[in-house]
């Protein structure tokens, strides 16, 4: 007896639907993408009960005539590609001709559509894949699709739905992607009769972002600058500004929101030393690439893409992020360039009990306060020694006034913008890091001979690691050479390392770098090593600094490539603007 039989069209659709339609958010995604492809200027989305009981999408796009409307419900029916060749350069969001039949096969579905110049439109009702009603309708031009009771005929799928809240959140996230990908389209989202957002059409991505997230977030974004042939546009969060989830790490390729490992890796690389561990950057990143250089037909849900030349995409993204983050420095420097008010902002204080902020001319007074700790300070390494021979641009233009040091850690300063708090430890880390990196790239970090060279044995795998990274270790100022099969000799250490025990230092370095750095680039390995070791040798939280040292610290910091965060991504400076203070004190609403 033969056991194989062809599945009915309806069952085949339901099976296929499983790949495209996982949850209500996938319905929203497919319908909104169709509206965008139909040239809509305005799309209204309404959901009830997390989209489980209803998803409705209404657009003012091109609409369909009756024949097309019926055809659109057939599997593999699409107006967007004709041949396999077209697949090589898809310019629309859809192209598989799967979404409408899939959705219609797992829900109570209704399609109402009318072409612009048609006298009447068409209204089609489908239940679980079977067409029930086809009739004329008098709706406005455009298309309206209602999807009720998703998975009502597939209990196994229905069970996998999450709570209404979670499903609604997924839908909202999906709509954010569409809204950001297409600011030129007006979007309204209503959830259970409540308007979640109502976004006017705009030609500016930044306006769309402000409408969605508010100006507090937008103020922390930098416009991407790119000089590669692969265009990288959009906005990214300033260094040190991040999230604990990937929710706002959005990337678009030719207008399509995608998840792509190459891009994610490039973002991480671009933000290296500008993000805290375990944090994700905020990115609204748009890659424009020739359609034939990217394959969008990787996954039925079209979330993933494959690049023909991933290395060049990676390179373009890393470069764009790096350049953009460094450009943020100019904004900072701007704040330190404008002249301070003559009186240091203390004009209204008349009482004798308030002593105005000490100006550099009143140095001796401040000096004496620190005098007690002078010895300790004098023993401090690196800060002055390292900075000394570095040719810097003239700092004469920088305008700031140090007010004092809070809790032996936070330097309080005034600049034209208001109050600045500097974490002196984090600041010193950043300065040392960049200084050492520069030296490593140029001539190698200066090293200091050990009184007694040390030999030591390591495990074979560590030996392999050391041998492989020998030259970078030497550039880092570690004088190391092979002494036996698994034995090494150290005779010098980098100057900034004050560990008496070379062996212990090296073992710690190996342990840390082996686990954290899987990069094969020697430069990156060196950076990691510096970041790891610098921390321990930077000015400690409680090290009191003399006024001149503080001033130099700030100047050195402002001259860094990424002054606003330490190599571990923690902020070095916090600016509290006068406007913010005025708001806090209720002087301004
Ligand atoms: P695809 O988008 O991959 O072509 P779909 O199943 O999503 O496949 O849609 C099938 C076809 O129905 C589309 O190619 C398009 O011609 C038409 N269509 C779907 N939605 C709309 C809409 N909102 N406005 C106009 N035409 C639409
Ligand atoms: Mg589609």
Coordinates of C-alpha atoms and ligand atoms in Angstrom, one line a residue:
X1 CA 0.0 0.0 0.0
X2 CA 1.4 3.3 -0.9
X3 CA 1.9 5.7 2.0
X4 CA 3.0 8.9 0.4
X5 CA 0.5 11.4 -0.5
X6 CA 0.6 15.1 -1.5
X7 CA -0.5 17.5 1.2
X8 CA -3.5 19.7 0.4
X9 CA -2.7 23.3 -0.5
X10 CA -4.1 24.4 2.8
X11 CA -1.9 22.1 4.9
X12 CA 1.1 22.9 2.8
X13 CA 0.5 26.6 3.5
X14 CA 0.2 26.0 7.2
X15 CA 3.5 24.1 7.2
X16 CA 5.2 26.8 5.3
X17 CA 3.6 29.5 7.5
X18 CA 5.5 28.1 10.4
X19 CA 8.7 29.5 9.0
X20 CA 7.4 32.9 8.1
X21 CA 4.9 33.6 10.8
X22 CA 6.2 32.7 14.3
X23 CA 4.2 35.2 16.3
X24 CA 2.0 38.3 15.9
X25 CA 5.1 40.4 15.5
X26 CA 5.9 38.5 12.3
X27 CA 2.4 39.3 10.9
X28 CA 3.0 43.0 11.7
X29 CA 6.4 42.8 10.0
X30 CA 5.1 41.2 6.8
X31 CA 2.1 43.4 6.5
X32 CA 4.0 46.7 7.1
X33 CA 6.7 45.6 4.7
X34 CA 4.0 45.0 2.1
X35 CA 2.6 48.5 2.7
X36 CA 6.0 50.0 2.3
X37 CA 6.6 48.1 -0.9
X38 CA 3.2 49.3 -2.1
X39 CA 4.5 52.9 -1.8
X40 CA 2.4 53.9 1.2
X41 CA 2.9 57.4 2.7
X42 CA 0.9 56.6 5.7
X43 CA 0.4 53.3 7.6
X44 CA -1.8 52.8 10.6
X45 CA -1.3 49.7 12.8
X46 CA -3.8 48.6 15.4
X47 CA -3.5 45.6 17.7
X48 CA -5.6 44.0 20.4
X49 CA -4.5 41.7 23.1
X50 CA -0.8 41.6 22.0
X51 CA -1.9 41.0 18.4
X52 CA -3.3 37.6 19.3
X53 CA -6.9 38.7 18.9
X54 CA -6.4 41.3 16.2
X55 CA -3.7 42.9 14.0
X56 CA -4.9 45.5 11.6
X57 CA -2.7 47.3 9.1
X58 CA -4.2 50.1 6.9
X59 CA -2.2 51.8 4.2
X60 CA -2.7 54.4 1.4
X61 CA -0.5 52.5 -1.0
X62 CA -1.2 51.4 -4.6
X63 CA -3.8 48.8 -3.7
X64 CA -4.8 45.9 -5.9
X65 CA -7.5 45.0 -8.4
X66 CA -9.7 42.0 -7.8
X67 CA -7.6 39.6 -9.8
X68 CA -4.4 40.6 -8.0
X69 CA -6.1 40.6 -4.7
X70 CA -7.1 37.0 -5.2
X71 CA -3.7 36.0 -6.7
X72 CA -1.9 37.6 -3.7
X73 CA -3.3 34.9 -1.5
X74 CA -1.8 32.1 -3.6
X75 CA 1.6 30.7 -2.6
X76 CA 4.6 32.0 -4.5
X77 CA 2.5 34.8 -6.0
X78 CA 4.4 38.1 -6.1
X79 CA 4.6 41.2 -8.1
X80 CA 8.2 41.9 -7.0
X81 CA 10.4 39.5 -8.8
X82 CA 9.9 37.6 -12.1
X83 CA 13.0 35.4 -12.5
X84 CA 15.8 34.0 -10.5
X85 CA 18.0 36.8 -11.9
X86 CA 15.8 39.4 -10.2
X87 CA 16.7 37.6 -6.9
X88 CA 20.3 38.7 -7.4
X89 CA 19.3 42.3 -6.9
X90 CA 16.1 42.6 -4.9
X91 CA 15.1 46.2 -4.2
X92 CA 11.9 45.6 -2.4
X93 CA 11.4 44.3 1.2
X94 CA 9.3 41.3 0.0
X95 CA 10.0 38.9 -2.9
X96 CA 9.1 35.4 -1.7
X97 CA 5.3 35.6 -2.3
X98 CA 4.7 33.8 1.0
X99 CA 3.5 36.1 3.6
X100 CA -0.2 36.7 2.7
X101 CA -1.0 33.0 2.0
X102 CA 0.9 32.0 5.1
X103 CA -1.0 34.5 7.3
X104 CA -4.3 33.7 5.8
X105 CA -3.8 30.0 6.4
X106 CA -3.4 30.4 10.2
X107 CA -6.0 33.0 11.0
X108 CA -9.3 34.6 10.2
X109 CA -8.1 37.0 7.5
X110 CA -9.7 39.8 5.7
X111 CA -8.2 41.8 2.9
X112 CA -9.9 45.0 1.6
X113 CA -8.1 46.8 -1.2
X114 CA -8.7 49.4 -3.9
X115 CA -6.6 50.9 -6.5
X116 CA -6.4 54.7 -6.7
X117 CA -8.5 55.3 -9.7
X118 CA -10.8 52.3 -9.4
X119 CA -14.5 52.9 -8.8
X120 CA -14.9 50.1 -6.3
X121 CA -12.5 48.0 -4.3
X122 CA -12.5 44.3 -3.3
X123 CA -13.1 42.7 0.0
X124 CA -12.0 39.1 0.6
X125 CA -12.5 37.0 3.8
X126 CA -10.4 33.9 4.3
X127 CA -10.7 31.5 7.2
X128 CA -7.9 29.1 7.9
X129 CA -6.8 29.4 4.3
X130 CA -10.2 28.9 2.7
X131 CA -11.7 31.8 0.8
X132 CA -15.2 32.5 2.2
X133 CA -16.3 35.8 0.7
X134 CA -15.3 37.9 -2.2
X135 CA -17.3 41.1 -2.8
X136 CA -17.1 44.7 -3.8
X137 CA -16.1 47.2 -1.2
X138 CA -16.3 51.0 -0.9
X139 CA -13.2 51.6 1.3
X140 CA -10.7 54.4 0.5
X141 CA -7.9 53.7 -1.9
X142 CA -5.2 51.6 -0.4
X143 CA -5.2 48.3 1.4
X144 CA -6.5 47.2 4.8
X145 CA -5.7 43.8 6.2
X146 CA -7.2 42.4 9.4
X147 CA -5.7 39.3 11.0
X148 CA -7.9 37.8 13.8
X149 CA -7.3 34.9 16.2
X150 CA -3.9 34.0 15.0
X151 CA -3.2 30.2 15.1
X152 CA -6.8 29.5 16.0
X153 CA -6.6 26.4 13.9
X154 CA -3.1 25.4 15.1
X155 CA -3.3 24.8 18.8
X156 CA 0.3 23.5 18.9
X157 CA 1.5 26.9 17.7
X158 CA -0.8 28.9 19.8
X159 CA 0.7 27.3 22.9
X160 CA 4.0 28.9 22.0
X161 CA 2.6 32.4 22.2
X162 CA 3.9 34.4 25.1
X163 CA 1.9 36.8 27.3
X164 CA 0.0 39.6 25.6
X165 CA 2.5 42.0 27.0
X166 CA 5.5 40.2 25.6
X167 CA 3.8 39.8 22.2
X168 CA 2.9 43.5 22.2
X169 CA 6.5 44.5 23.1
X170 CA 7.7 42.4 20.2
X171 CA 5.3 44.1 17.9
X172 CA 6.4 47.5 19.1
X173 CA 10.1 46.6 18.6
X174 CA 9.3 45.5 15.1
X175 CA 7.5 48.8 14.4
X176 CA 10.4 50.7 15.7
X177 CA 12.6 49.0 13.1
X178 CA 10.2 49.8 10.3
X179 CA 9.7 53.4 11.6
X180 CA 13.4 54.0 11.7
X181 CA 14.0 52.3 8.4
X182 CA 11.4 54.5 6.7
X183 CA 11.1 58.0 8.3
X184 CA 9.4 59.2 5.1
X185 CA 6.3 57.2 6.0
X186 CA 3.8 58.5 8.7
X187 CA 3.1 55.7 11.2
X188 CA 0.5 55.3 13.9
X189 CA 0.5 52.5 16.4
X190 CA -2.6 51.8 18.5
X191 CA -2.6 49.2 21.2
X192 CA -5.9 48.2 22.7
X193 CA -7.4 51.7 22.0
X194 CA -4.4 53.5 23.3
X195 CA -2.2 55.4 20.9
X196 CA 1.4 54.2 21.5
X197 CA 2.9 56.5 18.9
X198 CA 1.9 58.7 16.1
X199 CA 4.8 59.6 13.9
X200 CA 4.6 62.3 11.3
X201 CA 6.4 61.7 8.0
X202 CA 9.8 63.4 7.9
X203 CA 12.8 63.6 5.6
X204 CA 15.2 63.4 8.5
X205 CA 16.2 60.3 10.4
X206 CA 17.1 62.3 13.4
X207 CA 13.6 63.8 13.6
X208 CA 12.1 60.3 13.5
X209 CA 14.5 59.2 16.3
X210 CA 13.5 62.1 18.4
X211 CA 9.8 61.4 17.9
X212 CA 10.4 57.8 19.0
X213 CA 12.9 58.1 21.8
X214 CA 12.9 61.7 22.9
X215 CA 15.6 64.3 22.8
X216 CA 17.5 63.0 25.8
X217 CA 18.6 60.0 23.8
X218 CA 19.1 61.9 20.6
X219 CA 21.4 64.4 22.3
X220 CA 23.8 61.5 23.0
X221 CA 24.0 60.4 19.4
X222 CA 26.7 61.2 16.9
X223 CA 26.1 61.3 13.1
X224 CA 28.0 58.6 11.4
X225 CA 30.8 59.7 9.2
X226 CA 32.1 57.3 6.6
X227 CA 34.7 57.6 3.9
X228 CA 34.4 54.1 2.5
X229 CA 33.0 53.0 -0.8
X230 CA 30.4 51.1 1.1
X231 CA 28.2 53.9 2.5
X232 CA 27.6 53.7 6.2
X233 CA 25.1 56.3 7.5
X234 CA 22.9 57.0 10.5
X235 CA 23.6 57.7 14.1
X236 CA 25.5 56.0 16.9
X237 CA 25.7 56.5 20.7
X238 CA 28.7 58.4 22.0
X239 CA 31.5 56.4 23.6
X240 CA 30.5 55.3 27.1
X241 CA 26.8 55.6 26.3
X242 CA 25.3 52.1 26.1
X243 CA 22.6 49.6 27.0
X244 CA 22.4 46.3 28.7
X245 CA 20.6 44.7 25.8
X246 CA 20.8 44.8 22.1
X247 CA 17.4 46.4 21.8
X248 CA 18.8 49.6 20.4
X249 CA 21.5 48.2 18.4
X250 CA 19.7 48.5 15.1
X251 CA 21.3 47.8 11.7
X252 CA 19.8 48.2 8.3
X253 CA 21.1 47.0 5.0
X254 CA 19.5 48.8 2.0
X255 CA 16.6 49.9 4.2
X256 CA 16.0 46.4 5.6
X257 CA 16.4 45.8 9.3
X258 CA 18.8 42.9 9.6
X259 CA 20.7 40.8 12.1
X260 CA 24.1 40.0 10.9
X261 CA 27.1 38.5 12.6
X262 CA 29.6 40.4 10.5
X263 CA 28.0 43.8 11.4
X264 CA 27.7 42.9 15.1
X265 CA 31.3 41.9 15.2
X266 CA 32.3 45.1 13.5
X267 CA 30.3 47.2 16.0
X268 CA 32.1 45.5 18.9
X269 CA 35.4 46.1 17.2
X270 CA 34.6 49.7 16.4
X271 CA 33.6 50.4 20.0
X272 CA 36.6 48.6 21.4
X273 CA 37.7 50.5 24.6
X274 CA 34.6 52.7 24.3
X275 CA 32.1 50.4 25.9
X276 CA 31.8 48.8 29.3
X277 CA 32.0 45.0 29.4
X278 CA 28.7 43.3 28.7
X279 CA 27.1 46.5 27.4
X280 CA 25.8 47.1 23.9
X281 CA 26.2 50.2 21.9
X282 CA 23.2 52.2 20.6
X283 CA 23.3 52.2 16.9
X284 CA 21.0 53.3 14.1
X285 CA 23.3 52.2 11.4
X286 CA 22.4 52.1 7.7
X287 CA 24.6 50.3 5.2
X288 CA 24.0 51.1 1.5
X289 CA 25.5 48.5 -0.7
X290 CA 24.9 47.4 -4.2
X291 CA 22.0 45.0 -4.1
X292 CA 23.9 42.3 -6.0
X293 CA 26.6 42.4 -3.3
X294 CA 24.2 41.1 -0.6
X295 CA 22.0 38.0 -0.5
X296 CA 18.7 38.7 1.2
X297 CA 17.3 35.3 0.6
X298 CA 18.8 33.5 3.5
X299 CA 15.9 33.0 5.8
X300 CA 12.1 32.9 5.2
X301 CA 11.6 35.8 7.6
X302 CA 14.3 37.8 5.7
X303 CA 15.9 38.9 8.9
X304 CA 19.3 37.7 7.8
X305 CA 21.6 38.7 5.0
X306 CA 24.8 37.4 3.6
X307 CA 27.5 39.7 2.1
X308 CA 29.5 38.7 -0.9
X309 CA 32.5 40.4 0.7
X310 CA 32.0 40.4 4.5
X311 CA 35.5 41.7 5.1
X312 CA 34.9 44.9 3.3
X313 CA 31.7 45.5 5.1
X314 CA 33.4 44.9 8.4
X315 CA 36.2 47.2 7.5
X316 CA 33.7 50.0 6.4
X317 CA 31.7 49.7 9.6
X318 CA 34.7 49.6 11.9
X319 CA 36.2 52.6 10.2
X320 CA 32.9 54.6 10.3
X321 CA 32.4 53.9 14.0
X322 CA 36.0 54.8 14.9
X323 CA 36.0 58.0 13.0
X324 CA 32.6 59.0 14.4
X325 CA 33.6 58.3 18.0
X326 CA 36.7 60.4 17.6
X327 CA 34.7 63.2 16.1
X328 CA 32.8 63.3 19.3
X329 CA 36.0 64.6 20.9
X330 CA 35.6 67.8 19.0
X331 CA 32.2 68.4 20.6
X332 CA 33.8 68.0 23.9
X333 CA 36.7 70.3 23.1
X334 CA 34.2 72.9 21.9
X335 CA 32.8 73.0 25.4
X336 CA 36.3 73.7 26.8
X337 CA 37.1 76.4 24.2
X338 CA 34.4 78.9 24.8
X339 CA 35.5 81.5 27.4
X340 CA 34.4 81.3 31.0
X341 CA 32.4 84.0 32.5
X342 CA 34.9 86.5 34.0
X343 CA 34.0 85.9 37.6
X344 CA 33.9 82.2 37.5
X345 CA 30.2 82.2 37.9
X346 CA 30.2 83.3 41.5
X347 CA 29.0 86.8 41.1
X348 CA 25.9 86.6 43.2
X349 CA 27.7 85.2 46.2
X350 CA 28.3 88.2 48.5
X351 CA 28.8 86.6 51.9
X352 CA 32.3 86.3 53.2
X353 CA 31.7 82.7 54.3
X354 CA 31.7 81.6 50.7
X355 CA 35.2 81.5 49.3
X356 CA 35.1 81.6 45.5
X357 CA 36.7 78.8 43.5
X358 CA 40.4 79.1 43.6
X359 CA 41.8 80.4 40.4
X360 CA 45.2 79.3 39.2
X361 CA 46.6 82.6 40.6
X362 CA 45.6 81.4 44.1
X363 CA 47.6 78.2 43.7
X364 CA 49.7 78.3 46.8
X365 CA 46.6 78.1 49.0
X366 CA 45.5 74.9 47.3
X367 CA 49.0 73.7 47.2
X368 CA 49.3 73.8 51.0
X369 CA 46.2 71.7 51.3
X370 CA 47.8 69.0 49.4
X371 CA 51.2 69.4 50.9
X372 CA 50.7 66.7 53.5
X373 CA 50.4 64.2 50.8
X374 CA 53.2 65.5 48.7
X375 CA 55.5 62.7 49.4
X376 CA 53.1 60.1 48.3
X377 CA 52.4 62.1 45.2
X378 CA 56.0 62.5 44.3
X379 CA 56.3 58.7 44.3
X380 CA 53.6 58.4 41.8
X381 CA 54.7 57.0 38.5
X382 CA 53.9 57.6 34.9
X383 CA 51.6 60.6 34.9
X384 CA 54.2 63.2 34.5
X385 CA 57.0 61.1 33.1
X386 CA 54.9 59.6 30.4
X387 CA 53.3 62.8 29.3
X388 CA 56.4 64.8 29.2
X389 CA 57.9 64.0 25.8
X390 CA 54.7 63.9 24.0
X391 CA 54.3 66.8 21.5
X392 CA 50.9 68.2 22.0
X393 CA 48.9 70.8 20.3
X394 CA 48.9 74.0 22.3
X395 CA 46.5 73.8 25.1
X396 CA 46.4 77.5 25.5
X397 CA 42.9 77.6 24.2
X398 CA 41.4 75.3 26.7
X399 CA 39.1 77.1 29.1
X400 CA 38.3 75.5 32.4
X401 CA 38.6 76.3 36.0
X402 CA 39.2 73.7 38.6
X403 CA 37.0 74.1 41.6
X404 CA 38.3 71.3 43.8
X405 CA 38.4 67.6 44.3
X406 CA 35.5 65.7 45.8
X407 CA 36.1 62.6 47.9
X408 CA 39.7 62.5 46.7
X409 CA 38.4 61.2 43.4
X410 CA 36.2 63.5 41.4
X411 CA 37.7 66.7 40.1
X412 CA 35.0 69.4 39.9
X413 CA 35.5 72.0 37.2
X414 CA 33.7 74.7 35.5
X415 CA 33.6 75.2 31.8
X416 CA 31.5 77.5 29.6
X417 CA 28.8 74.8 29.5
X418 CA 28.5 74.5 33.3
X419 CA 29.8 71.9 35.7
X420 CA 32.2 69.1 34.8
X421 CA 33.0 66.1 37.0
X422 CA 36.1 64.1 36.1
X423 CA 36.9 60.7 37.6
X424 CA 40.6 61.2 38.0
X425 CA 41.3 57.5 38.0
X426 CA 39.4 56.8 34.8
X427 CA 41.0 59.9 33.2
X428 CA 44.5 58.7 34.1
X429 CA 43.7 55.3 32.7
X430 CA 42.6 56.7 29.4
X431 CA 45.7 58.9 29.1
X432 CA 48.1 56.1 30.0
X433 CA 46.3 53.8 27.6
X434 CA 46.6 56.1 24.6
X435 CA 50.1 57.0 25.4
X436 CA 51.2 53.4 25.7
X437 CA 49.3 52.4 22.6
X438 CA 51.0 55.1 20.6
X439 CA 54.4 54.1 21.8
X440 CA 53.7 50.5 21.1
X441 CA 52.7 51.4 17.5
X442 CA 55.7 53.6 17.0
X443 CA 58.8 52.3 18.7
X444 CA 57.8 50.0 21.4
X445 CA 57.2 50.7 25.1
X446 CA 60.4 51.6 27.0
X447 CA 61.5 48.9 29.3
X448 CA 63.4 48.7 32.5
X449 CA 66.1 46.0 33.2
X450 CA 65.4 43.7 36.1
X451 CA 68.1 43.5 38.7
X452 CA 68.1 39.7 38.2
X453 CA 66.8 38.1 35.1
X454 CA 64.2 35.4 35.9
X455 CA 63.7 32.1 34.2
X456 CA 60.5 30.2 34.6
X457 CA 58.6 27.2 33.2
X458 CA 55.1 27.3 31.7
X459 CA 52.5 24.7 30.6
X460 CA 53.0 23.7 26.9
X461 CA 49.9 25.5 25.8
X462 CA 51.1 28.7 27.4
X463 CA 54.5 28.2 25.8
X464 CA 52.8 28.0 22.5
X465 CA 50.9 31.2 23.2
X466 CA 54.0 33.0 24.3
X467 CA 56.0 31.9 21.3
X468 CA 53.2 33.0 19.0
X469 CA 53.0 36.4 20.6
X470 CA 56.7 36.9 21.4
X471 CA 57.2 40.0 19.2
X472 CA 54.2 41.8 20.5
X473 CA 55.3 41.1 24.1
X474 CA 58.7 42.6 23.2
X475 CA 57.0 45.6 21.7
X476 CA 55.1 45.9 25.0
X477 CA 58.4 46.3 26.8
X478 CA 58.6 42.8 28.1
X479 CA 62.1 41.5 27.5
X480 CA 61.5 37.8 27.0
X481 CA 63.3 35.0 25.3
X482 CA 63.0 31.3 25.0
X483 CA 65.4 29.4 27.3
X484 CA 64.3 25.8 26.9
X485 CA 61.3 23.9 25.4
X486 CA 58.9 25.3 27.9
X487 CA 61.2 27.7 29.7
X488 CA 61.5 31.4 29.2
X489 CA 63.7 34.1 30.5
X490 CA 62.6 37.6 31.3
X491 CA 65.2 40.3 31.8
X492 CA 63.1 43.5 31.5
X493 CA 59.6 44.8 32.1
X494 CA 57.8 47.9 30.8
X495 CA 58.6 51.0 32.7
X496 CA 55.1 51.6 33.9
X497 CA 54.9 48.2 35.5
X498 CA 56.3 48.3 39.0
X499 CA 55.9 44.7 39.8
X500 CA 59.1 43.4 41.3
X501 CA 58.2 39.9 40.2
X502 CA 58.4 39.6 36.4
X503 CA 57.3 36.0 36.4
X504 CA 54.2 36.7 38.4
X505 CA 53.4 39.7 36.2
X506 CA 53.8 37.7 33.0
X507 CA 51.7 34.8 34.3
X508 CA 48.9 37.2 35.1
X509 CA 49.2 38.8 31.7
X510 CA 49.0 35.5 29.9
X511 CA 46.1 34.3 32.0
X512 CA 44.1 37.4 31.3
X513 CA 44.8 37.7 27.7
X514 CA 44.3 34.1 26.9
X515 CA 40.7 34.2 28.0
X516 CA 39.7 37.7 26.9
X517 CA 41.4 38.1 23.7
X518 CA 40.6 35.7 20.9
X519 CA 41.8 38.2 18.4
X520 CA 44.7 37.3 16.2
X521 CA 45.7 40.9 15.5
X522 CA 48.8 41.8 17.4
X523 CA 47.7 45.4 17.7
X524 CA 44.5 44.3 19.4
X525 CA 46.4 42.0 21.7
X526 CA 48.7 44.8 22.7
X527 CA 45.7 47.1 23.3
X528 CA 44.1 44.5 25.5
X529 CA 47.3 44.0 27.4
X530 CA 47.7 47.7 28.0
X531 CA 44.1 48.1 29.0
X532 CA 44.4 45.3 31.5
X533 CA 47.7 46.5 33.0
X534 CA 47.1 50.2 32.8
X535 CA 44.2 50.1 35.2
X536 CA 46.4 48.9 38.1
X537 CA 48.9 51.6 37.6
X538 CA 46.7 54.6 37.0
X539 CA 46.2 57.1 39.7
X540 CA 44.2 55.4 42.4
X541 CA 40.9 56.8 43.5
X542 CA 42.4 58.1 46.7
X543 CA 45.7 59.5 45.4
X544 CA 45.6 63.2 46.1
X545 CA 47.0 65.3 43.2
X546 CA 48.5 68.7 43.3
X547 CA 46.7 71.4 41.5
X548 CA 49.2 71.5 38.7
X549 CA 48.9 67.8 38.3
X550 CA 45.2 68.0 38.1
X551 CA 45.4 70.7 35.5
X552 CA 47.8 68.6 33.5
X553 CA 45.6 65.6 33.8
X554 CA 42.6 67.5 32.4
X555 CA 44.7 68.9 29.6
X556 CA 46.1 65.5 28.7
X557 CA 42.7 64.0 28.8
X558 CA 41.2 66.5 26.5
X559 CA 44.0 65.8 24.0
X560 CA 43.1 62.0 23.9
X561 CA 41.4 60.4 20.9
X562 CA 38.6 59.2 23.1
X563 CA 38.7 61.5 26.1
X564 CA 35.2 60.7 27.4
X565 CA 35.7 57.1 28.5
X566 CA 38.4 55.0 30.1
X567 CA 39.8 51.9 28.2
X568 CA 37.1 49.8 29.8
X569 CA 34.3 52.1 28.6
X570 CA 33.5 53.8 31.8
X571 CA 32.9 57.5 31.5
X572 CA 35.8 59.8 32.5
X573 CA 33.8 63.1 32.5
X574 CA 30.3 64.0 33.2
X575 CA 29.1 67.4 32.0
X576 CA 26.2 69.0 33.8
X577 CA 25.1 71.9 31.8
X578 CA 23.9 75.2 33.3
X579 CA 20.6 74.5 31.5
X580 CA 20.3 71.2 33.4
X581 CA 21.0 72.9 36.7
X582 CA 18.5 75.6 36.0
X583 CA 15.9 72.9 35.3
X584 CA 16.8 71.0 38.5
X585 CA 16.4 74.2 40.5
X586 CA 13.1 75.0 38.9
X587 CA 14.4 78.2 37.3
X588 CA 13.4 77.0 33.9
X589 CA 10.7 74.5 32.9
Ligands
LIG1 P1 5.8 39.4 -1.4 O1 5.7 40.6 -0.6 O2 6.9 38.6 -1.1 O3 5.6 39.7 -2.8 P2 3.3 38.7 -0.1 O4 2.6 37.4 0.1 O5 3.7 39.5 1.1 O6 4.5 38.4 -1.0 O7 2.4 39.6 -1.0 C1 2.0 39.1 -2.3 C2 1.7 40.3 -3.2 O8 0.5 40.9 -2.8 C3 2.8 41.3 -3.3 O9 3.8 41.0 -4.2 C4 2.0 42.5 -3.7 O10 1.9 42.6 -5.1 C5 0.6 42.3 -3.1 N1 0.4 43.0 -1.9 C6 0.5 42.6 -0.6 N2 0.2 43.5 0.3 C7 -0.1 44.7 -0.4 C8 -0.4 46.0 -0.1 N3 -0.5 46.4 1.2 N4 -0.7 46.9 -1.1 C9 -0.6 46.5 -2.4 N5 -0.2 45.3 -2.8 C10 0.0 44.3 -1.8
LIG2 MG1 5.4 40.6 1.5

